[in-house]
Short mmCIF file of C-alpha atoms and ligand atoms in Angstrom, two decimals:
data_model
loop_
_atom_site.label_atom_id
_atom_site.label_comp_id
_atom_site.label_asym_id
_atom_site.label_seq_id
_atom_site.Cartn_x
_atom_site.Cartn_y
_atom_site.Cartn_z
CA MET A 17 52.76 118.14 26.54
CA PRO A 18 51.31 121.61 27.10
CA LYS A 19 50.69 122.59 30.71
CA VAL A 20 47.48 124.25 31.89
CA THR A 21 47.00 125.93 35.26
CA TYR A 22 43.51 125.82 36.77
CA ILE A 23 42.85 128.02 39.81
CA GLU A 24 39.78 127.03 41.82
CA PHE A 25 37.55 129.73 43.29
CA ASN A 26 39.05 129.01 46.73
CA GLY A 27 42.56 129.64 45.36
CA THR A 28 43.73 126.01 45.03
CA GLU A 29 46.03 125.72 42.01
CA HIS A 30 46.33 122.69 39.75
CA ILE A 31 49.06 122.54 37.11
CA VAL A 32 48.38 119.62 34.78
CA GLU A 33 49.58 118.37 31.42
CA VAL A 34 46.85 118.25 28.82
CA ASP A 35 47.11 116.36 25.54
CA LYS A 36 47.26 118.54 22.45
CA GLY A 37 43.87 118.69 20.78
CA LEU A 38 41.86 118.34 23.99
CA SER A 39 39.86 121.31 25.22
CA ILE A 40 40.63 123.12 28.47
CA MET A 41 37.31 121.70 29.72
CA GLU A 42 38.38 118.12 28.90
CA GLY A 43 41.74 118.72 30.61
CA ALA A 44 39.88 119.64 33.81
CA VAL A 45 37.45 116.72 33.65
CA GLN A 46 40.23 114.17 32.94
CA ASN A 47 42.19 115.42 35.93
CA ASN A 48 39.17 115.52 38.28
CA ILE A 49 39.42 119.25 38.81
CA GLN A 50 36.27 120.44 40.55
CA GLY A 51 34.38 123.52 39.43
CA ILE A 52 33.72 122.75 35.76
CA ASP A 53 30.42 120.90 35.30
CA ALA A 54 30.36 120.57 31.48
CA ASP A 55 26.78 119.27 31.48
CA CYS A 56 26.61 119.13 27.67
CA GLY A 57 29.94 117.37 27.22
CA GLY A 58 31.52 120.14 25.15
CA SER A 59 28.77 120.88 22.64
CA CYS A 60 28.64 124.61 23.47
CA ALA A 61 25.10 124.11 24.71
CA CYS A 62 25.18 124.52 28.52
CA ALA A 63 27.61 127.26 29.63
CA THR A 64 28.66 125.20 32.66
CA CYS A 65 32.34 125.10 31.63
CA HIS A 66 32.80 128.85 32.17
CA VAL A 67 36.30 130.08 33.12
CA TYR A 68 38.12 133.41 33.46
CA VAL A 69 41.25 133.51 31.35
CA ASP A 70 44.34 135.15 32.88
CA ASP A 71 44.90 138.67 31.48
CA ASP A 72 48.23 137.72 29.88
CA TRP A 73 46.56 135.02 27.82
CA ILE A 74 43.32 136.59 26.61
CA ASP A 75 44.80 137.91 23.37
CA LYS A 76 46.59 134.65 22.59
CA LEU A 77 43.37 132.62 22.42
CA PRO A 78 41.45 131.99 19.24
CA GLU A 79 38.49 134.36 18.68
CA GLN A 80 35.12 133.55 20.23
CA SER A 81 32.59 132.10 17.83
CA ASP A 82 29.08 133.56 17.75
CA ALA A 83 27.82 130.36 19.34
CA GLU A 84 30.23 130.79 22.25
CA LYS A 85 29.22 134.44 22.70
CA ASP A 86 25.55 133.47 22.69
CA MET A 87 26.12 130.71 25.21
CA LEU A 88 28.18 132.98 27.48
CA ASP A 89 24.99 135.05 27.99
CA PHE A 90 23.89 132.21 30.27
CA ALA A 91 27.07 131.90 32.32
CA PHE A 92 27.13 132.98 35.95
CA GLU A 93 28.89 136.32 36.58
CA THR A 94 30.69 136.90 33.30
CA LYS A 95 33.59 139.33 32.95
CA ALA A 96 35.59 140.59 29.97
CA SER A 97 37.91 137.59 30.46
CA SER A 98 35.10 135.01 30.40
CA ARG A 99 35.33 132.06 28.01
CA LEU A 100 33.75 128.65 27.66
CA SER A 101 36.57 126.19 28.26
CA CYS A 102 35.12 123.51 25.95
CA GLN A 103 35.69 125.88 23.04
CA ILE A 104 39.43 126.40 23.66
CA PHE A 105 41.67 123.63 22.39
CA VAL A 106 45.15 123.17 23.81
CA ASP A 107 48.22 123.32 21.57
CA GLU A 108 51.90 124.31 22.00
CA ASN A 109 51.00 128.00 21.72
CA LEU A 110 48.87 127.68 24.82
CA ASN A 111 51.56 125.96 26.90
CA GLY A 112 51.35 127.61 30.35
CA VAL A 113 47.86 129.09 29.96
CA VAL A 114 46.18 130.04 33.26
CA VAL A 115 42.43 129.95 33.87
CA SER A 116 40.43 130.70 37.04
CA LEU A 117 37.17 129.03 37.88
CA PRO A 118 34.07 131.02 38.84
CA GLU A 119 32.29 130.73 42.19
CA LYS A 120 29.75 128.44 40.55
CA GLN A 121 28.52 127.35 37.16
CA GLY A 122 25.05 128.93 37.24
CA MET B 5 -4.76 110.86 44.28
CA ILE B 6 -4.01 109.31 40.89
CA LYS B 7 -3.48 105.54 40.82
CA THR B 8 -1.28 104.29 38.02
CA ASP B 9 0.97 101.36 37.06
CA ALA B 10 4.02 103.63 36.83
CA VAL B 11 5.10 107.22 37.33
CA ILE B 12 7.87 108.35 35.01
CA ILE B 13 9.96 111.26 36.24
CA GLY B 14 11.36 113.11 33.25
CA ALA B 15 9.98 113.46 29.72
CA GLY B 16 13.36 113.30 27.97
CA PRO B 17 13.87 110.76 25.16
CA VAL B 18 14.37 107.93 27.62
CA GLY B 19 11.29 108.73 29.72
CA LEU B 20 9.24 108.88 26.51
CA PHE B 21 10.49 105.53 25.31
CA ALA B 22 9.75 104.05 28.75
CA VAL B 23 6.10 105.00 28.12
CA PHE B 24 6.23 102.86 24.98
CA GLU B 25 7.86 99.85 26.61
CA LEU B 26 5.34 99.94 29.47
CA GLY B 27 2.49 100.53 27.05
CA ILE B 28 3.09 97.45 24.92
CA LEU B 29 3.08 95.39 28.13
CA GLY B 30 -0.35 96.83 28.90
CA LEU B 31 0.80 99.17 31.67
CA ASN B 32 -0.29 102.78 31.90
CA ALA B 33 2.00 105.57 33.04
CA HIS B 34 1.89 109.21 34.08
CA VAL B 35 4.83 111.41 33.13
CA VAL B 36 6.03 114.42 35.15
CA ASP B 37 8.50 117.03 33.92
CA ASN B 38 9.59 120.38 35.18
CA LEU B 39 9.87 121.77 31.66
CA ASP B 40 6.85 123.09 29.78
CA LYS B 41 7.31 120.49 27.04
CA ALA B 42 8.54 116.96 26.42
CA GLY B 43 12.01 116.21 25.03
CA GLY B 44 14.48 116.88 27.85
CA GLN B 45 17.97 117.88 26.75
CA CYS B 46 17.13 117.21 23.10
CA ILE B 47 14.47 119.91 23.05
CA GLU B 48 15.92 122.33 25.58
CA LEU B 49 19.61 122.25 24.69
CA TYR B 50 19.89 121.21 21.05
CA PRO B 51 16.58 121.06 19.12
CA ASP B 52 18.26 121.94 15.79
CA LYS B 53 21.50 120.02 16.16
CA PRO B 54 21.96 116.71 14.32
CA ILE B 55 22.12 113.29 16.00
CA TYR B 56 23.76 110.49 13.99
CA ASP B 57 23.79 107.52 16.34
CA ILE B 58 20.17 106.50 16.78
CA PRO B 59 19.96 102.96 15.38
CA ALA B 60 18.27 102.83 11.96
CA LEU B 61 17.91 106.62 11.84
CA PRO B 62 20.97 107.85 9.92
CA ILE B 63 20.19 111.43 10.92
CA CYS B 64 17.65 113.24 13.07
CA THR B 65 17.62 116.38 15.22
CA GLY B 66 16.82 116.82 18.89
CA GLU B 67 13.42 118.12 17.85
CA SER B 68 12.57 115.48 15.26
CA LEU B 69 13.61 112.66 17.60
CA THR B 70 11.25 114.05 20.25
CA LYS B 71 8.42 114.42 17.75
CA ASN B 72 8.84 110.83 16.56
CA LEU B 73 8.91 109.47 20.10
CA LEU B 74 5.70 111.35 20.89
CA GLU B 75 4.15 109.91 17.73
CA GLN B 76 5.23 106.42 18.74
CA ILE B 77 3.53 106.64 22.17
CA LYS B 78 0.36 108.31 20.89
CA PRO B 79 -1.74 105.09 21.09
CA PHE B 80 -1.30 105.00 24.86
CA LYS B 81 -2.86 108.47 25.42
CA THR B 82 -0.44 109.14 28.24
CA THR B 83 -1.07 112.03 30.63
CA PHE B 84 1.80 114.51 30.96
CA HIS B 85 2.10 116.68 34.07
CA LEU B 86 4.35 119.48 32.85
CA ASN B 87 5.74 122.54 34.60
CA GLN B 88 5.99 120.60 37.83
CA ARG B 89 8.79 118.92 39.64
CA VAL B 90 8.57 115.68 41.59
CA ASP B 91 9.53 116.78 45.07
CA SER B 92 8.97 113.78 47.30
CA ILE B 93 8.65 110.02 47.25
CA THR B 94 7.39 108.10 50.27
CA LYS B 95 6.69 104.43 50.90
CA LYS B 96 3.20 103.06 51.53
CA ASP B 97 3.23 99.27 51.99
CA LYS B 98 4.44 97.87 48.66
CA HIS B 99 3.56 101.08 46.82
CA TRP B 100 5.04 104.53 46.46
CA ILE B 101 3.41 107.91 46.95
CA VAL B 102 4.80 110.53 44.60
CA GLU B 103 4.14 114.22 45.11
CA THR B 104 4.89 117.14 42.79
CA SER B 105 5.50 120.84 43.33
CA ASP B 106 1.92 121.47 42.13
CA LYS B 107 0.62 119.03 44.76
CA THR B 108 -0.33 116.37 42.24
CA VAL B 109 -0.20 113.06 44.14
CA PHE B 110 0.21 109.57 42.67
CA GLU B 111 0.05 106.10 44.15
CA THR B 112 2.02 103.54 42.17
CA PRO B 113 3.96 100.29 42.47
CA ASN B 114 6.63 101.59 40.06
CA ILE B 115 8.63 104.77 39.69
CA ILE B 116 10.93 105.14 36.71
CA ILE B 117 13.37 108.00 37.21
CA ALA B 118 14.45 109.25 33.79
CA GLY B 119 15.68 112.55 35.17
CA GLY B 120 18.74 113.10 32.97
CA VAL B 121 21.21 115.42 34.64
CA GLY B 122 18.42 116.78 36.80
CA SER B 123 15.44 119.03 36.33
CA PHE B 124 15.71 122.17 34.28
CA GLU B 125 15.57 125.19 36.59
CA PRO B 126 15.94 128.87 35.76
CA ARG B 127 19.42 130.36 36.10
CA LYS B 128 19.50 133.21 38.57
CA PRO B 129 21.38 136.48 38.49
CA PRO B 130 24.64 136.38 40.50
CA ILE B 131 23.35 138.38 43.45
CA LYS B 132 23.36 137.13 47.02
CA GLY B 133 20.09 136.70 48.89
CA ILE B 134 17.72 137.25 45.96
CA GLU B 135 15.53 134.31 46.98
CA ARG B 136 13.66 136.64 49.31
CA PHE B 137 12.36 138.58 46.31
CA GLU B 138 11.14 135.50 44.43
CA GLN B 139 7.85 135.41 46.32
CA HIS B 140 7.20 139.05 45.45
CA ASN B 141 8.49 140.80 42.34
CA LEU B 142 11.38 138.80 40.88
CA PHE B 143 10.30 136.34 38.18
CA TYR B 144 11.97 133.95 35.72
CA SER B 145 8.89 133.50 33.54
CA VAL B 146 5.58 135.27 32.91
CA LYS B 147 2.59 133.40 34.28
CA ASN B 148 0.03 136.19 33.81
CA LYS B 149 0.99 139.25 31.81
CA LYS B 150 -1.76 141.34 33.44
CA ASN B 151 0.38 141.39 36.60
CA PHE B 152 2.70 143.80 34.81
CA ASP B 153 0.04 146.32 33.72
CA ASN B 154 1.10 149.87 34.53
CA GLN B 155 4.33 148.72 36.15
CA LYS B 156 7.96 149.71 35.74
CA VAL B 157 9.50 146.42 34.63
CA CYS B 158 13.20 145.64 34.31
CA ILE B 159 13.90 142.74 31.92
CA PHE B 160 17.31 141.02 31.76
CA GLY B 161 18.50 138.93 28.81
CA GLY B 162 19.22 138.96 25.09
CA GLY B 163 17.37 135.94 23.75
CA ASP B 164 13.91 135.42 22.34
CA SER B 165 12.12 135.15 25.70
CA ALA B 166 13.54 138.45 26.94
CA LEU B 167 12.84 140.36 23.72
CA ASP B 168 9.41 138.84 23.11
CA TRP B 169 8.31 139.98 26.56
CA VAL B 170 9.84 143.42 26.09
CA ILE B 171 7.71 143.84 22.98
CA GLU B 172 4.56 142.34 24.51
CA LEU B 173 4.72 144.12 27.88
CA SER B 174 5.64 147.46 26.31
CA LYS B 175 1.98 147.67 25.26
CA THR B 176 0.63 147.68 28.82
CA ALA B 177 3.47 148.43 31.23
CA LYS B 178 4.27 151.93 32.45
CA LYS B 179 7.95 151.57 31.63
CA ILE B 180 10.29 148.85 30.34
CA PHE B 181 14.03 148.67 30.92
CA LEU B 182 15.95 146.05 28.94
CA VAL B 183 19.40 145.17 30.27
CA HIS B 184 21.82 142.89 28.40
CA ARG B 185 25.48 142.05 28.96
CA ARG B 186 26.62 142.85 25.39
CA ASP B 187 25.32 144.75 22.38
CA GLU B 188 24.53 141.73 20.23
CA PHE B 189 21.32 139.77 20.77
CA ARG B 190 20.65 136.08 20.32
CA ALA B 191 17.00 136.66 19.55
CA ALA B 192 15.64 136.32 16.01
CA GLN B 193 16.59 139.28 13.81
CA HIS B 194 13.02 140.50 13.22
CA THR B 195 12.43 140.50 16.99
CA VAL B 196 15.62 142.51 17.52
CA ASN B 197 14.47 145.00 14.85
CA GLN B 198 11.10 145.38 16.54
CA MET B 199 12.76 145.99 19.91
CA MET B 200 15.15 148.55 18.37
CA LYS B 201 12.19 150.37 16.90
CA LEU B 202 10.57 150.60 20.34
CA LYS B 203 13.84 151.98 21.65
CA ASP B 204 14.05 154.61 18.90
CA GLU B 205 10.48 155.64 19.64
CA ALA B 206 11.52 155.97 23.32
CA LYS B 207 8.96 153.36 24.34
CA ILE B 208 11.59 151.35 26.18
CA GLU B 209 15.01 152.10 27.71
CA LEU B 210 17.84 149.86 26.54
CA TYR B 211 21.03 149.27 28.53
CA THR B 212 23.58 147.14 26.70
CA ASN B 213 26.96 146.08 28.11
CA TYR B 214 25.38 146.29 31.55
CA GLN B 215 25.00 143.48 34.09
CA PRO B 216 23.04 143.28 37.35
CA LYS B 217 25.12 144.34 40.35
CA ASN B 218 22.57 144.50 43.13
CA PHE B 219 18.85 144.53 43.83
CA ALA B 220 17.89 146.97 46.59
CA GLY B 221 14.77 146.69 48.72
CA GLU B 222 13.45 144.92 51.80
CA ALA B 223 10.73 142.41 50.83
CA LYS B 224 10.43 143.68 47.26
CA ILE B 225 12.98 144.91 44.78
CA GLU B 226 12.68 148.69 44.66
CA LYS B 227 15.83 149.52 42.76
CA VAL B 228 17.94 147.59 40.30
CA ILE B 229 21.60 148.57 40.27
CA ILE B 230 23.46 147.74 37.08
CA GLU B 231 27.08 148.18 36.08
CA ASN B 232 28.73 148.36 32.67
CA ASN B 233 32.12 147.27 31.33
CA LYS B 234 33.63 150.60 32.38
CA LYS B 235 32.37 150.17 35.96
CA GLU B 236 29.77 152.90 35.49
CA ILE B 237 26.73 152.37 37.67
CA LYS B 238 23.06 153.10 37.01
CA GLU B 239 20.11 152.77 39.35
CA LEU B 240 16.69 151.94 37.95
CA GLU B 241 13.51 152.29 40.00
CA VAL B 242 11.29 149.29 39.31
CA ASP B 243 8.06 147.57 40.35
CA SER B 244 9.15 144.15 39.10
CA VAL B 245 12.05 142.29 37.55
CA LEU B 246 12.06 139.54 34.91
CA ALA B 247 15.33 137.65 34.46
CA PHE B 248 15.78 135.45 31.39
CA PHE B 249 19.18 133.78 31.80
CA GLY B 250 18.11 130.42 30.41
CA LEU B 251 17.83 127.12 32.23
CA LYS B 252 20.28 124.92 34.07
CA MET B 253 20.02 121.30 35.08
CA GLU B 254 19.95 120.72 38.83
CA LEU B 255 19.77 117.29 40.44
CA GLY B 256 17.42 118.87 42.97
CA PRO B 257 15.16 116.78 45.20
CA ILE B 258 16.40 113.42 43.78
CA VAL B 259 19.24 113.48 46.32
CA ASN B 260 16.71 113.27 49.18
CA TRP B 261 15.00 110.05 48.15
CA GLY B 262 17.30 107.63 49.95
CA LEU B 263 18.81 106.21 46.77
CA ASN B 264 22.44 105.15 46.47
CA LEU B 265 24.22 107.81 44.46
CA ASP B 266 27.58 108.08 42.76
CA ASN B 267 28.59 111.59 41.73
CA LYS B 268 25.12 112.95 40.76
CA THR B 269 23.95 109.64 39.27
CA ILE B 270 21.85 106.81 40.72
CA ILE B 271 23.39 103.36 41.09
CA VAL B 272 21.34 100.59 39.46
CA ASN B 273 21.77 96.90 38.63
CA THR B 274 21.96 96.01 34.96
CA GLU B 275 19.38 93.25 35.12
CA ASN B 276 16.34 95.49 35.49
CA PHE B 277 17.77 98.93 36.30
CA GLU B 278 16.28 98.89 39.76
CA THR B 279 17.87 101.10 42.43
CA ASN B 280 18.48 100.06 46.02
CA GLU B 281 14.72 100.57 46.57
CA LYS B 282 12.29 97.95 45.23
CA GLY B 283 10.05 99.44 42.57
CA ILE B 284 12.21 102.51 41.94
CA PHE B 285 14.11 102.32 38.67
CA ALA B 286 16.58 104.74 37.08
CA VAL B 287 17.23 104.87 33.35
CA GLY B 288 18.98 107.19 30.90
CA ASP B 289 21.61 109.76 31.85
CA ILE B 290 20.66 109.68 35.53
CA CYS B 291 21.68 106.05 36.13
CA THR B 292 25.13 104.57 36.48
CA TYR B 293 26.63 101.07 36.40
CA PRO B 294 29.94 99.64 35.22
CA GLY B 295 30.33 100.62 31.58
CA LYS B 296 27.47 103.15 31.48
CA LEU B 297 27.47 105.48 28.47
CA LYS B 298 25.30 108.60 28.45
CA LEU B 299 23.79 107.86 25.07
CA ILE B 300 20.15 107.87 24.04
CA LEU B 301 20.36 104.35 22.62
CA CYS B 302 21.65 102.98 25.93
CA GLY B 303 18.73 104.67 27.69
CA PHE B 304 16.27 102.95 25.35
CA HIS B 305 17.69 99.54 26.27
CA GLU B 306 17.53 100.38 29.97
CA ALA B 307 13.88 101.43 29.66
CA ALA B 308 12.95 98.14 27.95
CA LEU B 309 14.44 96.04 30.73
CA ALA B 310 13.03 98.16 33.55
CA ALA B 311 9.54 97.82 32.02
CA GLN B 312 9.63 94.01 32.43
CA GLU B 313 10.19 94.31 36.16
CA CYS B 314 7.47 97.00 36.39
CA PHE B 315 5.06 94.50 34.81
CA LYS B 316 5.78 91.91 37.51
CA ARG B 317 5.14 94.47 40.25
CA ALA B 318 2.01 95.99 38.67
CA LYS B 319 0.41 92.65 37.69
CA PRO B 320 1.71 90.11 40.21
CA ASP B 321 -1.02 87.63 39.24
CA GLU B 322 -0.37 87.67 35.52
CA LYS B 323 2.35 85.71 33.83
CA TYR B 324 4.85 87.68 31.80
CA ILE B 325 5.34 86.30 28.30
CA PHE B 326 7.98 87.68 25.98
CA ARG B 327 6.48 88.69 22.62
CA PHE B 328 7.54 90.48 19.45
CA THR B 329 5.64 93.57 18.33
CA THR B 330 5.56 92.03 14.84
CA SER B 331 3.32 89.15 15.73
CA SER B 332 1.59 89.69 19.08
CA SER B 333 -2.13 90.39 18.71
CA ASP B 334 -2.22 91.77 22.29
CA ILE B 335 0.42 94.32 21.42
CA HIS B 336 -1.37 95.18 18.17
CA LYS B 337 -4.54 95.83 20.14
CA ARG B 338 -2.67 98.10 22.55
CA LEU B 339 -1.19 99.97 19.59
CA GLY B 340 -4.64 100.34 18.04
CA ILE B 341 -3.72 98.23 15.01
CA LYS B 342 -6.63 96.31 13.51
C1 LIG C 421 24.43 119.19 22.79
C2 LIG C 421 24.17 117.74 23.06
C3 LIG C 421 24.35 116.80 22.05
C4 LIG C 421 24.09 115.44 22.27
N1 LIG C 421 24.24 114.55 21.25
C5 LIG C 421 23.93 113.24 21.43
C6 LIG C 421 24.05 112.28 20.38
O1 LIG C 421 24.46 112.62 19.26
N2 LIG C 421 23.71 110.98 20.62
C7 LIG C 421 23.29 110.56 21.85
O2 LIG C 421 22.96 109.37 22.02
N3 LIG C 421 23.18 111.44 22.88
C8 LIG C 421 23.50 112.76 22.70
N4 LIG C 421 23.40 113.65 23.74
C9 LIG C 421 23.01 113.14 25.07
C10 LIG C 421 21.50 112.91 25.13
O3 LIG C 421 20.80 114.11 24.84
C11 LIG C 421 21.15 112.41 26.52
O4 LIG C 421 21.79 111.17 26.71
C12 LIG C 421 19.64 112.23 26.65
O5 LIG C 421 18.96 113.46 26.53
C13 LIG C 421 19.31 111.60 28.00
O6 LIG C 421 17.93 111.43 28.05
P1 LIG C 421 17.15 111.29 29.41
O7 LIG C 421 15.74 111.05 29.01
O8 LIG C 421 17.88 110.31 30.27
O9 LIG C 421 17.33 112.68 30.16
P2 LIG C 421 17.10 114.22 29.73
O10 LIG C 421 17.03 114.40 28.27
O11 LIG C 421 18.13 114.98 30.48
O12 LIG C 421 15.66 114.56 30.34
C14 LIG C 421 15.46 114.53 31.71
C15 LIG C 421 14.19 115.28 32.04
O13 LIG C 421 13.84 115.02 33.41
C16 LIG C 421 13.33 116.17 33.99
N5 LIG C 421 13.47 116.05 35.45
C17 LIG C 421 14.59 115.75 36.19
N6 LIG C 421 14.30 115.69 37.49
C18 LIG C 421 12.99 115.97 37.61
C19 LIG C 421 12.09 116.08 38.72
N7 LIG C 421 12.49 115.87 39.99
N8 LIG C 421 10.80 116.39 38.46
C20 LIG C 421 10.36 116.62 37.18
N9 LIG C 421 11.16 116.52 36.10
C21 LIG C 421 12.45 116.20 36.31
C22 LIG C 421 14.14 117.30 33.37
O14 LIG C 421 13.44 118.55 33.42
C23 LIG C 421 14.35 116.78 31.94
O15 LIG C 421 13.38 117.29 31.05
C24 LIG C 421 23.68 115.00 23.55
C25 LIG C 421 23.52 115.94 24.58
C26 LIG C 421 23.76 117.29 24.34
C27 LIG C 421 23.57 118.28 25.44
S1 LIG C 422 30.62 121.99 28.18
FE1 LIG C 422 28.64 122.76 27.77
S2 LIG C 422 29.13 124.71 26.92
FE2 LIG C 422 31.07 123.90 27.34
#
């Protein structure tokens, strides 16, 4: 199973296995990782699943859809590495991906 | 003070259907919502998206579901108190006193909390200590556009609200700055074209790929400091700031009402969806019990059962009789059917 590393804002690291096909958001929720609210349950409608993707991984992710770009306008303190974690689905190519969580989700 | 059989907190789909279930039992209700319109998540988060799991409605949208619910409760002529948040609930004998942010006060035997994931509140720019400006010249909506006459106004955002106000205020303000985090806009294309025209005519100043970095000033914002992707900094002298970063759901004052909570939801029993306080019910996304699903159809069921208990509390001297809408002449009268 692919592994995903979540780094909380306070630096706490969680390395968890996430089923292929689940989103990075769902991986966090299933493993009770704090810091991703996901108010809309993954419908790209709330921007409360915002993460910063580690520099080494940004180019390996699928492109952002227009809907994700629009929704990211609402996220708190976006950077060039900002993504909505409900829009990134885990597969073997993403084994080892590292994401950091923002200070808050809005 | 408004006396009513029930106060419903939240005008989402479940709060609206609660109006219906109370109404056919002959109970009146007042509805309070922090949004400027009814519909909750359906209208604020996904008005155009399809919903496929409303019983007997193979497909609808967030907006059409809301419209139909409003149509269904029309006979009851319910009063909506919009743009205000319920801030406090206090006990008075067997009744409850409910107070909103606009100082509307209700006395009622029943409160139905249909608050979803919380009230919709504006998202704020990521700058520490900006609350001190909110009383003065930092706004998240326009209440009176005259307040911006002859001012230097900095507007943040890339959606319809931001661009509509850029266009409108450019007619009367001294100067408009529009700041957006990227160079594409979510707003409708014709609105974007209109804004671009204003920019080409030098009627507004546009800063794309910039984000707010700091607001400088003591009581009021005097300067807005923005930074772009390349870490270049600009300072804009302003009289007021309008930030349109959309809305976020916040549980807000609900946590202070002495109700038993479990991870941002209110614990209820599944017999009548009452909380640990007599006469306070929770239905829809905000309630939790073993097996709870955050689905609209589950909320409808919860509202129907809560309404029965509300009837007993509002009309202790009347006997509750279960009746179908098909055949009850009382219900037909309440629905205005002759
Ligand atoms: C993108 C998306 C797609 C969805 N698709 C489906 C689907 O296909 N099928 C389905 O069944 N469900 C779906 N849902 C879930 C569904 O929308 C919710 O279950 C439903 O909206 C819950 O209704 P509600 O009335 O309980 O709360 P909400 O719709 O959340 O409304 C609550 C209202 O209460 C107000 N409020 C809260 N606190 C206060 C206060 N203190 N004072 C004043 N007002 C307050 C809020 O402003 C809000 O308007 C979807 C949700 C999303 C985000
Ligand atoms: S969970 Fe709402 S946008 Fe990702």
